[in-house]
GROMACS .gro file of C-alpha atoms in nm:
model
  274
    1MET     CA    1  -1.340  -0.095   2.307
    2ARG     CA    2  -1.544  -0.243   2.023
    3LEU     CA    3  -1.320  -0.410   1.731
    4ALA     CA    4  -1.478  -0.547   1.383
    5THR     CA    5  -1.372  -0.730   1.068
    6TRP     CA    6  -1.549  -0.740   0.740
    7ASN     CA    7  -1.422  -0.888   0.362
    8VAL     CA    8  -1.645  -0.589   0.217
    9ASN     CA    9  -1.613  -0.698  -0.152
   10SER     CA   10  -1.565  -0.338  -0.261
   11ILE     CA   11  -1.563  -0.068  -0.072
   12ARG     CA   12  -1.687   0.169  -0.339
   13THR     CA   13  -1.998  -0.034  -0.419
   14ARG     CA   14  -2.036  -0.116  -0.025
   15VAL     CA   15  -1.962   0.204   0.099
   16ASP     CA   16  -2.287   0.343   0.226
   17ARG     CA   17  -2.378   0.005   0.347
   18VAL     CA   18  -2.064  -0.042   0.559
   19THR     CA   19  -2.085   0.298   0.696
   20ASP     CA   20  -2.439   0.253   0.801
   21TRP     CA   21  -2.334  -0.067   0.992
   22LEU     CA   22  -2.049   0.116   1.156
   23GLU     CA   23  -2.275   0.334   1.302
   24ARG     CA   24  -2.542   0.153   1.402
   25ALA     CA   25  -2.323  -0.122   1.600
   26ASP     CA   26  -2.124   0.136   1.716
   27VAL     CA   27  -1.777   0.036   1.600
   28ASP     CA   28  -1.457   0.195   1.734
   29VAL     CA   29  -1.234   0.050   1.509
   30LEU     CA   30  -1.298  -0.163   1.175
   31ALA     CA   31  -1.060  -0.402   0.963
   32MET     CA   32  -1.175  -0.447   0.594
   33GLN     CA   33  -1.027  -0.684   0.343
   34GLU     CA   34  -1.068  -0.724  -0.054
   35THR     CA   35  -1.121  -0.346  -0.098
   36LYS     CA   36  -1.074  -0.367  -0.457
   37CYS     CA   37  -0.932  -0.005  -0.543
   38THR     CA   38  -0.633   0.260  -0.513
   39ASP     CA   39  -0.530   0.399  -0.224
   40ALA     CA   40  -0.629   0.767  -0.481
   41GLN     CA   41  -0.976   0.570  -0.469
   42PHE     CA   42  -1.086   0.476  -0.088
   43PRO     CA   43  -1.389   0.651  -0.030
   44SER     CA   44  -1.244   0.862   0.282
   45MET     CA   45  -1.471   1.112   0.311
   46PRO     CA   46  -1.790   0.896   0.438
   47PHE     CA   47  -1.574   0.779   0.697
   48ALA     CA   48  -1.452   1.099   0.823
   49ALA     CA   49  -1.762   1.259   0.850
   50LEU     CA   50  -1.849   0.986   1.062
   51GLY     CA   51  -1.529   1.073   1.306
   52TYR     CA   52  -1.280   0.747   1.179
   53GLU     CA   53  -0.942   0.807   1.035
   54VAL     CA   54  -0.895   0.557   0.744
   55ALA     CA   55  -0.559   0.366   0.660
   56HIS     CA   56  -0.558   0.183   0.396
   57VAL     CA   57  -0.313  -0.016   0.110
   58GLY     CA   58  -0.426  -0.111  -0.264
   59VAL     CA   59  -0.301  -0.078  -0.585
   60SER     CA   60  -0.554  -0.210  -0.886
   61GLN     CA   61  -0.911  -0.363  -0.876
   62TRP     CA   62  -0.810  -0.693  -0.706
   63ASN     CA   63  -0.746  -0.736  -0.324
   64GLY     CA   64  -0.680  -0.400  -0.052
   65VAL     CA   65  -0.691  -0.373   0.297
   66ALA     CA   66  -0.801  -0.108   0.510
   67ILE     CA   67  -0.836  -0.019   0.876
   68ALA     CA   68  -1.109   0.271   1.007
   69SER     CA   69  -0.983   0.397   1.332
   70ARG     CA   70  -1.220   0.610   1.599
   71VAL     CA   71  -1.001   0.582   1.900
   72GLY     CA   72  -0.597   0.663   1.712
   73LEU     CA   73  -0.429   0.518   1.409
   74ALA     CA   74  -0.138   0.501   1.487
   75ASP     CA   75   0.266   0.301   1.385
   76ILE     CA   76   0.078   0.222   1.041
   77GLU     CA   77   0.243  -0.083   0.859
   78ILE     CA   78   0.189  -0.201   0.509
   79GLY     CA   79   0.266  -0.582   0.510
   80PHE     CA   80   0.485  -0.781   0.754
   81ALA     CA   81   0.862  -0.897   0.753
   82GLY     CA   82   0.858  -1.187   0.534
   83GLN     CA   83   0.607  -1.154   0.332
   84PRO     CA   84   0.594  -1.350   0.064
   85THR     CA   85   0.610  -1.203  -0.309
   86TRP     CA   86   0.338  -1.333  -0.616
   87SER     CA   87   0.287  -1.264  -0.968
   88SER     CA   88   0.113  -1.477  -1.168
   89LYS     CA   89   0.279  -1.375  -1.528
   90PRO     CA   90   0.653  -1.445  -1.601
   91ASP     CA   91   0.711  -1.157  -1.734
   92VAL     CA   92   0.586  -0.950  -1.433
   93GLU     CA   93   0.805  -0.893  -1.107
   94ALA     CA   94   0.706  -1.062  -0.852
   95ALA     CA   95   0.577  -0.783  -0.532
   96ALA     CA   96   0.420  -0.837  -0.204
   97GLU     CA   97   0.055  -0.798  -0.286
   98ALA     CA   98  -0.191  -0.560  -0.080
   99ARG     CA   99  -0.296  -0.822   0.195
  100ALA     CA  100  -0.160  -0.720   0.522
  101LEU     CA  101  -0.188  -0.410   0.689
  102GLY     CA  102  -0.106  -0.281   1.074
  103ALA     CA  103  -0.207   0.021   1.295
  104THR     CA  104  -0.169   0.052   1.639
  105CYS     CA  105  -0.562   0.132   1.750
  106GLY     CA  106  -0.648   0.261   2.114
  107GLY     CA  107  -0.357   0.064   2.231
  108VAL     CA  108  -0.405  -0.259   2.042
  109ARG     CA  109  -0.187  -0.392   1.750
  110VAL     CA  110  -0.457  -0.452   1.467
  111TRP     CA  111  -0.335  -0.657   1.145
  112SER     CA  112  -0.616  -0.629   0.856
  113LEU     CA  113  -0.542  -0.969   0.669
  114TYR     CA  114  -0.648  -1.061   0.335
  115VAL     CA  115  -0.497  -1.426   0.305
  116PRO     CA  116  -0.480  -1.558  -0.062
  117ASN     CA  117  -0.751  -1.809  -0.179
  118GLY     CA  118  -0.544  -2.082  -0.269
  119ARG     CA  119  -0.746  -2.105  -0.628
  120SER     CA  120  -0.724  -2.501  -0.648
  121LEU     CA  121  -0.466  -2.762  -0.473
  122ALA     CA  122  -0.249  -2.785  -0.773
  123ASP     CA  123  -0.230  -2.427  -0.842
  124PRO     CA  124   0.097  -2.220  -0.772
  125HIS     CA  125  -0.107  -2.000  -0.569
  126TYR     CA  126  -0.169  -2.266  -0.303
  127ALA     CA  127   0.212  -2.272  -0.229
  128TYR     CA  128   0.239  -1.943  -0.205
  129LYS     CA  129  -0.105  -1.955   0.017
  130LEU     CA  130   0.101  -2.223   0.219
  131ASP     CA  131   0.393  -1.974   0.231
  132TRP     CA  132   0.166  -1.642   0.339
  133LEU     CA  133   0.070  -1.811   0.610
  134ALA     CA  134   0.378  -2.004   0.748
  135ALA     CA  135   0.582  -1.637   0.694
  136LEU     CA  136   0.264  -1.471   0.901
  137ARG     CA  137   0.299  -1.750   1.157
  138ASP     CA  138   0.676  -1.709   1.201
  139THR     CA  139   0.613  -1.271   1.229
  140ALA     CA  140   0.359  -1.317   1.453
  141ALA     CA  141   0.551  -1.563   1.693
  142GLY     CA  142   0.811  -1.330   1.664
  143TRP     CA  143   0.602  -1.051   1.792
  144LEU     CA  144   0.492  -1.234   2.092
  145GLY     CA  145   0.888  -1.315   2.188
  146ASP     CA  146   0.944  -0.976   2.183
  147ASP     CA  147   0.673  -0.845   2.409
  148ALA     CA  148   0.454  -1.139   2.525
  149GLY     CA  149   0.208  -0.856   2.675
  150ALA     CA  150   0.130  -0.738   2.377
  151PRO     CA  151  -0.250  -0.692   2.291
  152ILE     CA  152  -0.287  -0.789   1.890
  153ALA     CA  153  -0.556  -0.862   1.715
  154LEU     CA  154  -0.455  -1.100   1.367
  155VAL     CA  155  -0.787  -1.041   1.183
  156GLY     CA  156  -0.964  -1.090   0.848
  157ASP     CA  157  -1.070  -1.336   0.580
  158TRP     CA  158  -0.819  -1.616   0.662
  159ASN     CA  159  -0.977  -1.824   0.285
  160ILE     CA  160  -0.983  -2.166   0.588
  161ALA     CA  161  -1.248  -2.325   0.719
  162PRO     CA  162  -1.041  -2.501   1.024
  163THR     CA  163  -1.278  -2.774   1.139
  164ASP     CA  164  -1.535  -3.006   0.931
  165GLU     CA  165  -1.797  -2.794   1.116
  166ASP     CA  166  -1.695  -2.471   0.951
  167VAL     CA  167  -1.859  -2.576   0.605
  168TRP     CA  168  -2.197  -2.697   0.544
  169SER     CA  169  -2.072  -3.003   0.392
  170THR     CA  170  -1.763  -3.166   0.393
  171GLU     CA  171  -1.836  -3.411   0.072
  172ALA     CA  172  -1.893  -3.032  -0.135
  173TYR     CA  173  -1.541  -2.906  -0.077
  174LEU     CA  174  -1.369  -3.245  -0.073
  175GLY     CA  175  -1.046  -3.219  -0.267
  176HIS     CA  176  -1.089  -2.835  -0.306
  177THR     CA  177  -0.871  -2.525  -0.108
  178HIS     CA  178  -1.009  -2.371   0.199
  179VAL     CA  179  -1.020  -2.708   0.368
  180SER     CA  180  -0.734  -2.922   0.313
  181GLU     CA  181  -0.505  -3.051   0.559
  182PRO     CA  182  -0.205  -2.803   0.489
  183GLU     CA  183  -0.469  -2.518   0.518
  184ARG     CA  184  -0.574  -2.627   0.820
  185ALA     CA  185  -0.229  -2.729   0.985
  186ALA     CA  186  -0.137  -2.349   0.881
  187PHE     CA  187  -0.411  -2.187   1.044
  188HIS     CA  188  -0.341  -2.408   1.336
  189ALA     CA  189   0.007  -2.339   1.353
  190ILE     CA  190  -0.104  -1.965   1.403
  191ASN     CA  191  -0.237  -2.050   1.730
  192ASN     CA  192   0.043  -2.270   1.825
  193ALA     CA  193   0.166  -1.963   1.835
  194GLY     CA  194  -0.038  -1.790   2.095
  195PHE     CA  195  -0.312  -1.649   1.878
  196THR     CA  196  -0.693  -1.826   1.981
  197ASP     CA  197  -0.977  -1.798   1.799
  198VAL     CA  198  -1.130  -1.544   2.040
  199VAL     CA  199  -1.486  -1.521   1.843
  200ARG     CA  200  -1.592  -1.909   1.856
  201PRO     CA  201  -1.646  -1.927   2.208
  202PHE     CA  202  -1.885  -1.661   2.163
  203THR     CA  203  -2.012  -1.828   1.857
  204PRO     CA  204  -2.011  -2.187   1.890
  205GLY     CA  205  -2.198  -2.484   1.673
  206PRO     CA  206  -2.175  -2.564   1.336
  207GLY     CA  207  -2.387  -2.381   1.133
  208VAL     CA  208  -2.273  -2.068   1.183
  209TYR     CA  209  -2.062  -1.956   0.868
  210THR     CA  210  -1.935  -1.558   0.817
  211TYR     CA  211  -1.884  -1.647   0.448
  212TRP     CA  212  -2.210  -1.714   0.155
  213ASP     CA  213  -2.129  -1.812  -0.208
  214TYR     CA  214  -2.406  -1.538  -0.425
  215THR     CA  215  -2.432  -1.861  -0.664
  216GLN     CA  216  -2.753  -2.100  -0.626
  217LEU     CA  217  -2.930  -1.935  -0.330
  218ALA     CA  218  -2.662  -2.058  -0.101
  219PHE     CA  219  -2.699  -1.788   0.207
  220GLN     CA  220  -3.084  -1.883   0.190
  221LYS     CA  221  -3.023  -2.234   0.175
  222ARG     CA  222  -2.736  -2.178   0.488
  223ARG     CA  223  -2.479  -2.302   0.283
  224GLY     CA  224  -2.163  -2.160   0.392
  225MET     CA  225  -1.829  -2.145   0.611
  226ARG     CA  226  -1.674  -2.034   0.818
  227ILE     CA  227  -1.301  -1.814   0.679
  228ASP     CA  228  -1.318  -1.453   0.840
  229PHE     CA  229  -1.141  -1.441   1.215
  230ILE     CA  230  -1.032  -1.245   1.508
  231LEU     CA  231  -0.725  -1.449   1.615
  232GLY     CA  232  -0.592  -1.258   1.988
  233SER     CA  233  -0.264  -1.296   2.154
  234PRO     CA  234  -0.321  -1.436   2.515
  235ALA     CA  235  -0.283  -1.056   2.618
  236LEU     CA  236  -0.605  -0.964   2.368
  237ALA     CA  237  -0.767  -1.265   2.445
  238ALA     CA  238  -0.776  -1.199   2.806
  239ARG     CA  239  -1.001  -0.870   2.733
  240VAL     CA  240  -1.276  -1.013   2.524
  241ARG     CA  241  -1.620  -0.985   2.682
  242HIS     CA  242  -1.861  -1.081   2.364
  243ALA     CA  243  -1.822  -1.150   2.006
  244GLU     CA  244  -2.077  -1.248   1.697
  245ILE     CA  245  -2.105  -1.260   1.386
  246GLY     CA  246  -2.373  -0.992   1.176
  247LYS     CA  247  -2.531  -1.214   0.978
  248ASP     CA  248  -2.789  -1.006   0.926
  249GLU     CA  249  -2.556  -0.786   0.685
  250ARG     CA  250  -2.534  -1.068   0.451
  251ARG     CA  251  -2.932  -0.999   0.349
  252GLY     CA  252  -3.025  -0.776   0.083
  253LYS     CA  253  -2.938  -0.560  -0.198
  254GLY     CA  254  -2.589  -0.456  -0.258
  255ALA     CA  255  -2.469  -0.725   0.050
  256SER     CA  256  -2.153  -0.867   0.038
  257ASP     CA  257  -2.068  -1.195   0.031
  258HIS     CA  258  -1.930  -1.179   0.369
  259ALA     CA  259  -2.105  -1.098   0.740
  260PRO     CA  260  -1.873  -0.847   0.945
  261VAL     CA  261  -1.777  -1.020   1.280
  262LEU     CA  262  -1.690  -0.796   1.592
  263ILE     CA  263  -1.566  -0.837   1.951
  264ASP     CA  264  -1.595  -0.609   2.240
  265LEU     CA  265  -1.345  -0.592   2.515
  266ASP     CA  266  -1.258  -0.477   2.829
  267ASP     CA  267  -1.087  -0.187   2.920
  268GLN     CA  268  -0.668  -0.171   3.029
  269PRO     CA  269  -0.621  -0.014   3.293
  270GLY     CA  270  -0.549   0.378   3.212
  271ASP     CA  271  -0.804   0.297   2.888
  272THR     CA  272  -1.032   0.565   2.800
  273THR     CA  273  -1.135   0.455   2.469
  274GLN     CA  274  -1.437   0.312   2.550
   0.00000   0.00000   0.00000
């Protein structure tokens, strides 16, 4: 099975690019983030034409996560237990944002995750981000506690560069979010809960990024960050035989500012999805 994640930065704007890549890359399951649309607005027909079922949660032009699968889409779950709520306005009740969606695809439990940005170290959104990650860690650890052999993939835009080699310049990000020690500690806590970065062994070294800002020719100047990850449970990590970052999808007119990330999984006994 080939599993991928991609922050598409508005699926309605980029549906043709996304479905074209799905077909060319022969992807079985794609988790998407930052779809920026409501459920009613999601362009499901182009995916259906290629044989994909789609689950999506989105409530406005912000956030939004989806999973497209051609190997089954079962046990769909919106949000994870304990997911924190958020409101930027004192007169608006806090609610869980459209940032987490789970489904079982080809026997793998896939979670499409769009971790809060944090905005700045002094912003309340930063504390919300850390709370969100802590809740995810606790819940995900519980999943493995219930079934240590479960194949689980936590995938998406984590909005964290967990090591210095994951940013083009540590000086440029000094005092900013994405690289702060509390954020990195929160990311590594999820690693310590049993979820491994299964892509890095196949894409090692500095200068390997998944995101490049639209401004100041960041992509052309190789000024990027590695912030999109696939973290696998032990059972899933043991099945990974290949991984890559689709950097070429960042090129050209109308590209997302993120590149897709994918892995290939060996079959389980009795698995006929490949």
